[in-house]
Amino acid sequence: MRTSGPLLCIGSGAAFGVMAIFGKLAYGEGATVGTLLAVRFSLAALLFWTLILAGGHGHEVRALRRRDLVAGLALGACGYALQSGCYFFALERIDASLLSLLLYTFPAIVAAAAVAIGRERLDRRRVVALALALSGLVLVVAGAGPGRLDALGAALGLGAACVYSTYILVSDGVTHRVGARLLAALVCTGAAFSLTVGSAALGVLRPGELTTAGCGWLACIALVSTVGAISLFFAGLRRVGPTTASILATVEPVVTVVLAFLAFGETMGPMQLAGGALVLSAVLTLNIRRVRSARVAHAPA
């Protein structure tokens, strides 16, 4: 195992973890959810295609089957666009730290759904992980106290986790046929199209309201928390393997909680911190002996 591998995976988790902070800062500088999403995925798609073509991987594009092209674009236009919409609408209403923990229930949701549809067998490890995740979720939500939790925001956060889990299960077949970076480019392209058109139709695409600082924060989301985070993860994955990479990726919500405290003064009570620890324990339990990672092929998180 190369020393740089774990550092690359941790760097990826940190880059994903800072996304909610960038989003909150962008909202304060005139960004609407529609503007944020359209700019994020349009810029990320452009960068991914540039990296693919500049890196001499044009042959992968030419060899792409039509069904995989359509599937990749559809995954972005439908699944990932909906997941990101739920996430960033939730970010308008609830703390970044709370949202990060709600979203990170997705590995347990994937495990439960995989058992329900017969893809995987129920064993003691999955039962323990599901129990940990559910207990942690209850503590995280209950710890907010009566009257302090925005119910719609929390529901959107959990909705993002559920949609992301569905996206992972549906896209499982495509990920075995299409290279990771090419699939990321297709997903971002599909998401950019549907989110730009949808935001414009709803009247929430208002780039003219952005300040210069707001443009900078949106660029950070695309560069650091999308293209950079995904590229770091793939680089680390090649060195340490999927199991270690998945475990190291759990630094993501920790980074969000710490930065949200430093940037916005967001605090979590002892009950919520305990719940967050249980949620992360569920992720670790699922990945300790896992031979592959859901995050590998579904990295535009």
CSV table of C-alpha atoms in Angstrom, one decimal:
chain,number,residue,atom,x,y,z
A,1,MET,CA,0.0,0.0,0.0
A,2,ARG,CA,1.5,3.3,-1.0
A,3,THR,CA,1.6,6.1,1.6
A,4,SER,CA,-0.1,8.5,-0.8
A,5,GLY,CA,-3.1,6.3,-1.2
A,6,PRO,CA,-4.8,6.9,2.1
A,7,LEU,CA,-4.0,10.6,1.9
A,8,LEU,CA,-5.6,10.8,-1.5
A,9,CYS,CA,-8.8,9.1,-0.2
A,10,ILE,CA,-8.9,11.4,2.9
A,11,GLY,CA,-8.4,14.4,0.6
A,12,SER,CA,-11.3,13.3,-1.5
A,13,GLY,CA,-13.5,12.9,1.6
A,14,ALA,CA,-12.5,16.4,2.8
A,15,ALA,CA,-13.2,17.8,-0.7
A,16,PHE,CA,-16.7,16.3,-0.6
A,17,GLY,CA,-17.2,17.4,3.0
A,18,VAL,CA,-16.6,21.0,2.3
A,19,MET,CA,-19.3,21.1,-0.4
A,20,ALA,CA,-22.1,22.0,2.0
A,21,ILE,CA,-19.9,24.9,3.4
A,22,PHE,CA,-19.4,26.3,-0.1
A,23,GLY,CA,-23.1,25.9,-0.7
A,24,LYS,CA,-24.1,27.9,2.4
A,25,LEU,CA,-21.6,30.6,1.5
A,26,ALA,CA,-22.9,30.8,-2.1
A,27,TYR,CA,-26.4,31.2,-0.8
A,28,GLY,CA,-25.2,34.3,1.1
A,29,GLU,CA,-23.8,35.7,-2.1
A,30,GLY,CA,-26.9,35.6,-4.3
A,31,ALA,CA,-27.0,32.0,-5.4
A,32,THR,CA,-30.3,30.3,-5.8
A,33,VAL,CA,-30.5,26.5,-5.7
A,34,GLY,CA,-31.2,26.5,-9.4
A,35,THR,CA,-28.3,28.6,-10.2
A,36,LEU,CA,-26.0,26.6,-8.0
A,37,LEU,CA,-27.0,23.3,-9.5
A,38,ALA,CA,-26.9,24.5,-13.1
A,39,VAL,CA,-23.4,26.0,-12.7
A,40,ARG,CA,-22.0,23.2,-10.7
A,41,PHE,CA,-22.9,20.4,-13.2
A,42,SER,CA,-22.3,22.5,-16.3
A,43,LEU,CA,-18.8,23.4,-15.2
A,44,ALA,CA,-18.0,19.9,-13.9
A,45,ALA,CA,-19.1,18.3,-17.1
A,46,LEU,CA,-16.9,20.7,-19.1
A,47,LEU,CA,-13.9,19.9,-17.0
A,48,PHE,CA,-14.5,16.2,-17.1
A,49,TRP,CA,-14.7,16.1,-20.9
A,50,THR,CA,-11.6,18.3,-21.1
A,51,LEU,CA,-9.7,15.8,-18.9
A,52,ILE,CA,-10.9,12.8,-20.9
A,53,LEU,CA,-9.9,14.3,-24.3
A,54,ALA,CA,-6.7,15.9,-23.1
A,55,GLY,CA,-5.7,12.7,-21.4
A,56,GLY,CA,-5.8,10.8,-24.6
A,57,HIS,CA,-8.9,8.8,-23.7
A,58,GLY,CA,-11.0,9.6,-26.7
A,59,HIS,CA,-11.0,6.0,-27.7
A,60,GLU,CA,-13.2,5.3,-24.7
A,61,VAL,CA,-15.7,7.8,-25.9
A,62,ARG,CA,-15.7,6.3,-29.4
A,63,ALA,CA,-16.1,2.8,-28.0
A,64,LEU,CA,-19.1,3.8,-25.9
A,65,ARG,CA,-22.2,1.8,-26.7
A,66,ARG,CA,-25.3,3.7,-27.4
A,67,ARG,CA,-27.3,2.1,-24.6
A,68,ASP,CA,-24.5,3.1,-22.1
A,69,LEU,CA,-24.4,6.6,-23.5
A,70,VAL,CA,-28.2,6.9,-23.0
A,71,ALA,CA,-28.1,5.3,-19.6
A,72,GLY,CA,-25.3,7.5,-18.3
A,73,LEU,CA,-27.1,10.7,-19.5
A,74,ALA,CA,-30.4,9.5,-18.0
A,75,LEU,CA,-28.8,8.7,-14.7
A,76,GLY,CA,-27.6,12.2,-14.4
A,77,ALA,CA,-30.7,13.9,-15.8
A,78,CYS,CA,-33.1,12.0,-13.6
A,79,GLY,CA,-31.4,10.3,-10.6
A,80,TYR,CA,-28.5,12.5,-9.8
A,81,ALA,CA,-30.3,15.7,-10.6
A,82,LEU,CA,-33.1,14.8,-8.2
A,83,GLN,CA,-30.6,13.8,-5.5
A,84,SER,CA,-28.7,17.0,-5.8
A,85,GLY,CA,-31.9,19.0,-5.8
A,86,CYS,CA,-33.1,17.5,-2.6
A,87,TYR,CA,-29.6,18.0,-1.0
A,88,PHE,CA,-29.2,21.7,-1.8
A,89,PHE,CA,-32.9,22.5,-1.1
A,90,ALA,CA,-32.4,20.9,2.3
A,91,LEU,CA,-29.2,22.9,2.8
A,92,GLU,CA,-31.3,26.1,2.5
A,93,ARG,CA,-33.3,25.0,5.5
A,94,ILE,CA,-31.1,23.0,7.9
A,95,ASP,CA,-27.6,23.1,9.2
A,96,ALA,CA,-24.8,21.7,7.0
A,97,SER,CA,-23.6,19.4,9.8
A,98,LEU,CA,-27.1,17.8,10.3
A,99,LEU,CA,-27.5,17.4,6.5
A,100,SER,CA,-24.2,15.6,6.2
A,101,LEU,CA,-25.2,13.0,8.8
A,102,LEU,CA,-28.7,12.5,7.2
A,103,LEU,CA,-27.1,11.9,3.8
A,104,TYR,CA,-24.6,9.5,5.2
A,105,THR,CA,-27.3,7.0,6.0
A,106,PHE,CA,-27.2,6.0,2.3
A,107,PRO,CA,-24.9,3.0,2.7
A,108,ALA,CA,-27.3,1.4,5.2
A,109,ILE,CA,-30.2,2.2,2.9
A,110,VAL,CA,-28.4,0.6,0.0
A,111,ALA,CA,-27.6,-2.5,2.1
A,112,ALA,CA,-31.3,-2.8,3.2
A,113,ALA,CA,-32.6,-2.3,-0.4
A,114,ALA,CA,-30.1,-4.8,-1.8
A,115,VAL,CA,-31.4,-7.4,0.6
A,116,ALA,CA,-35.0,-6.5,-0.1
A,117,ILE,CA,-34.7,-7.0,-3.8
A,118,GLY,CA,-32.6,-10.2,-3.5
A,119,ARG,CA,-29.2,-8.9,-4.6
A,120,GLU,CA,-27.6,-9.6,-1.3
A,121,ARG,CA,-28.2,-11.9,1.7
A,122,LEU,CA,-29.1,-10.7,5.1
A,123,ASP,CA,-26.3,-11.5,7.6
A,124,ARG,CA,-25.3,-10.4,11.1
A,125,ARG,CA,-23.0,-7.7,9.8
A,126,ARG,CA,-25.8,-6.0,7.8
A,127,VAL,CA,-28.3,-6.4,10.7
A,128,VAL,CA,-25.8,-4.7,13.1
A,129,ALA,CA,-25.1,-1.9,10.6
A,130,LEU,CA,-28.8,-1.2,10.0
A,131,ALA,CA,-29.5,-1.2,13.7
A,132,LEU,CA,-26.6,1.3,14.2
A,133,ALA,CA,-27.8,3.5,11.4
A,134,LEU,CA,-31.4,3.6,12.5
A,135,SER,CA,-30.4,4.3,16.2
A,136,GLY,CA,-28.0,7.0,15.0
A,137,LEU,CA,-30.7,8.6,12.8
A,138,VAL,CA,-33.1,8.7,15.7
A,139,LEU,CA,-30.6,10.4,18.0
A,140,VAL,CA,-29.5,12.9,15.3
A,141,VAL,CA,-33.1,14.0,14.7
A,142,ALA,CA,-34.3,13.8,18.3
A,143,GLY,CA,-31.2,15.7,19.5
A,144,ALA,CA,-32.3,18.8,17.7
A,145,GLY,CA,-35.0,19.3,20.3
A,146,PRO,CA,-38.7,20.2,19.9
A,147,GLY,CA,-39.3,23.2,17.7
A,148,ARG,CA,-35.7,23.5,16.5
A,149,LEU,CA,-35.8,21.0,13.6
A,150,ASP,CA,-37.1,22.0,10.2
A,151,ALA,CA,-39.2,19.0,9.3
A,152,LEU,CA,-39.1,19.7,5.5
A,153,GLY,CA,-35.4,20.2,5.5
A,154,ALA,CA,-34.8,17.0,7.3
A,155,ALA,CA,-37.2,15.1,5.0
A,156,LEU,CA,-35.3,16.5,2.0
A,157,GLY,CA,-32.0,15.4,3.5
A,158,LEU,CA,-33.3,11.9,4.0
A,159,GLY,CA,-34.9,12.0,0.6
A,160,ALA,CA,-31.5,12.8,-0.9
A,161,ALA,CA,-30.1,9.7,0.8
A,162,CYS,CA,-32.9,7.5,-0.5
A,163,VAL,CA,-32.7,8.9,-4.1
A,164,TYR,CA,-28.9,8.4,-4.0
A,165,SER,CA,-29.3,4.8,-2.8
A,166,THR,CA,-31.8,4.1,-5.7
A,167,TYR,CA,-29.4,5.7,-8.1
A,168,ILE,CA,-26.6,3.4,-6.9
A,169,LEU,CA,-28.7,0.3,-7.3
A,170,VAL,CA,-30.0,1.2,-10.7
A,171,SER,CA,-26.7,2.2,-12.1
A,172,ASP,CA,-24.9,-0.9,-10.9
A,173,GLY,CA,-24.9,-2.5,-14.3
A,174,VAL,CA,-23.6,0.5,-16.2
A,175,THR,CA,-20.6,1.0,-13.9
A,176,HIS,CA,-19.2,-2.4,-14.9
A,177,ARG,CA,-19.1,-1.4,-18.6
A,178,VAL,CA,-18.1,2.3,-18.5
A,179,GLY,CA,-15.0,3.8,-17.1
A,180,ALA,CA,-15.4,5.8,-14.0
A,181,ARG,CA,-14.3,9.2,-15.3
A,182,LEU,CA,-16.3,8.8,-18.5
A,183,LEU,CA,-19.4,7.8,-16.5
A,184,ALA,CA,-18.9,10.9,-14.3
A,185,ALA,CA,-18.8,13.1,-17.4
A,186,LEU,CA,-22.0,11.6,-18.7
A,187,VAL,CA,-23.8,11.9,-15.4
A,188,CYS,CA,-22.7,15.5,-15.0
A,189,THR,CA,-23.8,16.3,-18.6
A,190,GLY,CA,-27.2,14.8,-18.1
A,191,ALA,CA,-27.6,16.6,-14.8
A,192,ALA,CA,-26.5,19.9,-16.2
A,193,PHE,CA,-29.1,19.7,-19.0
A,194,SER,CA,-32.1,18.7,-16.9
A,195,LEU,CA,-31.2,21.1,-14.0
A,196,THR,CA,-30.6,24.1,-16.3
A,197,VAL,CA,-33.8,23.6,-18.2
A,198,GLY,CA,-35.8,22.8,-15.1
A,199,SER,CA,-34.4,25.8,-13.1
A,200,ALA,CA,-35.1,28.1,-16.0
A,201,ALA,CA,-38.7,26.9,-16.3
A,202,LEU,CA,-39.3,27.4,-12.6
A,203,GLY,CA,-37.7,30.8,-12.6
A,204,VAL,CA,-35.0,29.9,-10.1
A,205,LEU,CA,-32.1,30.2,-12.6
A,206,ARG,CA,-30.9,33.7,-11.8
A,207,PRO,CA,-27.1,34.0,-12.4
A,208,GLY,CA,-27.4,37.8,-12.6
A,209,GLU,CA,-28.0,37.9,-8.9
A,210,LEU,CA,-24.6,36.4,-8.1
A,211,THR,CA,-21.9,38.5,-6.6
A,212,THR,CA,-18.3,38.0,-7.6
A,213,ALA,CA,-17.7,36.0,-4.4
A,214,GLY,CA,-20.8,33.9,-5.2
A,215,CYS,CA,-19.3,33.0,-8.6
A,216,GLY,CA,-16.2,31.9,-6.7
A,217,TRP,CA,-18.0,29.7,-4.3
A,218,LEU,CA,-19.9,28.0,-7.2
A,219,ALA,CA,-16.6,27.4,-8.9
A,220,CYS,CA,-15.2,25.9,-5.7
A,221,ILE,CA,-18.2,23.4,-5.6
A,222,ALA,CA,-17.5,22.3,-9.2
A,223,LEU,CA,-13.7,22.3,-9.1
A,224,VAL,CA,-13.0,21.1,-5.5
A,225,SER,CA,-16.1,19.2,-4.4
A,226,THR,CA,-17.0,17.6,-7.7
A,227,VAL,CA,-14.1,17.2,-10.2
A,228,GLY,CA,-11.3,17.4,-7.6
A,229,ALA,CA,-13.0,15.1,-5.1
A,230,ILE,CA,-13.9,12.5,-7.6
A,231,SER,CA,-10.4,12.5,-9.2
A,232,LEU,CA,-8.7,12.2,-5.8
A,233,PHE,CA,-11.0,9.3,-4.9
A,234,PHE,CA,-10.2,7.4,-8.1
A,235,ALA,CA,-6.5,8.0,-7.6
A,236,GLY,CA,-6.6,6.8,-4.0
A,237,LEU,CA,-8.7,3.8,-5.0
A,238,ARG,CA,-6.1,2.5,-7.4
A,239,ARG,CA,-3.6,2.5,-4.5
A,240,VAL,CA,-5.5,1.2,-1.5
A,241,GLY,CA,-8.5,-0.8,-3.0
A,242,PRO,CA,-12.2,-0.2,-2.5
A,243,THR,CA,-12.6,-1.4,1.1
A,244,THR,CA,-10.0,0.9,2.5
A,245,ALA,CA,-11.1,3.7,0.3
A,246,SER,CA,-14.7,3.4,1.5
A,247,ILE,CA,-13.6,3.5,5.2
A,248,LEU,CA,-11.4,6.5,4.7
A,249,ALA,CA,-14.2,8.3,2.9
A,250,THR,CA,-16.1,8.5,6.2
A,251,VAL,CA,-14.0,11.5,7.0
A,252,GLU,CA,-16.5,13.4,4.8
A,253,PRO,CA,-19.2,14.1,7.4
A,254,VAL,CA,-16.6,14.7,10.1
A,255,VAL,CA,-15.1,17.5,7.9
A,256,THR,CA,-18.5,19.0,7.3
A,257,VAL,CA,-19.4,19.1,11.0
A,258,VAL,CA,-16.0,20.7,12.0
A,259,LEU,CA,-16.1,23.3,9.2
A,260,ALA,CA,-19.7,24.1,9.8
A,261,PHE,CA,-18.8,24.9,13.4
A,262,LEU,CA,-15.8,27.0,12.4
A,263,ALA,CA,-17.6,28.9,9.6
A,264,PHE,CA,-21.1,29.3,10.9
A,265,GLY,CA,-20.9,28.5,14.6
A,266,GLU,CA,-23.2,25.4,14.0
A,267,THR,CA,-23.2,23.2,17.1
A,268,MET,CA,-24.5,19.7,17.8
A,269,GLY,CA,-25.6,18.5,21.2
A,270,PRO,CA,-24.2,15.4,22.9
A,271,MET,CA,-27.2,13.3,21.7
A,272,GLN,CA,-26.6,14.3,18.0
A,273,LEU,CA,-22.9,13.7,18.3
A,274,ALA,CA,-23.6,10.3,19.6
A,275,GLY,CA,-26.1,9.7,16.8
A,276,GLY,CA,-23.5,10.8,14.2
A,277,ALA,CA,-21.0,8.4,15.7
A,278,LEU,CA,-23.5,5.5,15.3
A,279,VAL,CA,-24.2,6.5,11.7
A,280,LEU,CA,-20.5,6.4,10.9
A,281,SER,CA,-20.1,3.1,12.8
A,282,ALA,CA,-22.8,1.6,10.5
A,283,VAL,CA,-20.8,2.7,7.5
A,284,LEU,CA,-17.6,1.2,8.9
A,285,THR,CA,-19.4,-2.0,9.8
A,286,LEU,CA,-20.7,-2.4,6.2
A,287,ASN,CA,-17.2,-1.8,4.7
A,288,ILE,CA,-14.8,-3.6,7.0
A,289,ARG,CA,-15.2,-6.8,5.0
A,290,ARG,CA,-16.8,-5.4,1.8
A,291,VAL,CA,-15.0,-6.2,-1.4
A,292,ARG,CA,-16.3,-3.3,-3.3
A,293,SER,CA,-17.5,0.2,-2.7
A,294,ALA,CA,-20.7,1.8,-3.7
A,295,ARG,CA,-18.8,5.1,-3.9
A,296,VAL,CA,-16.4,3.8,-6.5
A,297,ALA,CA,-18.7,4.0,-9.4
A,298,HIS,CA,-21.1,6.6,-8.1
A,299,ALA,CA,-18.6,9.3,-7.1
A,300,PRO,CA,-20.3,12.5,-8.2
A,301,ALA,CA,-21.7,12.8,-4.7
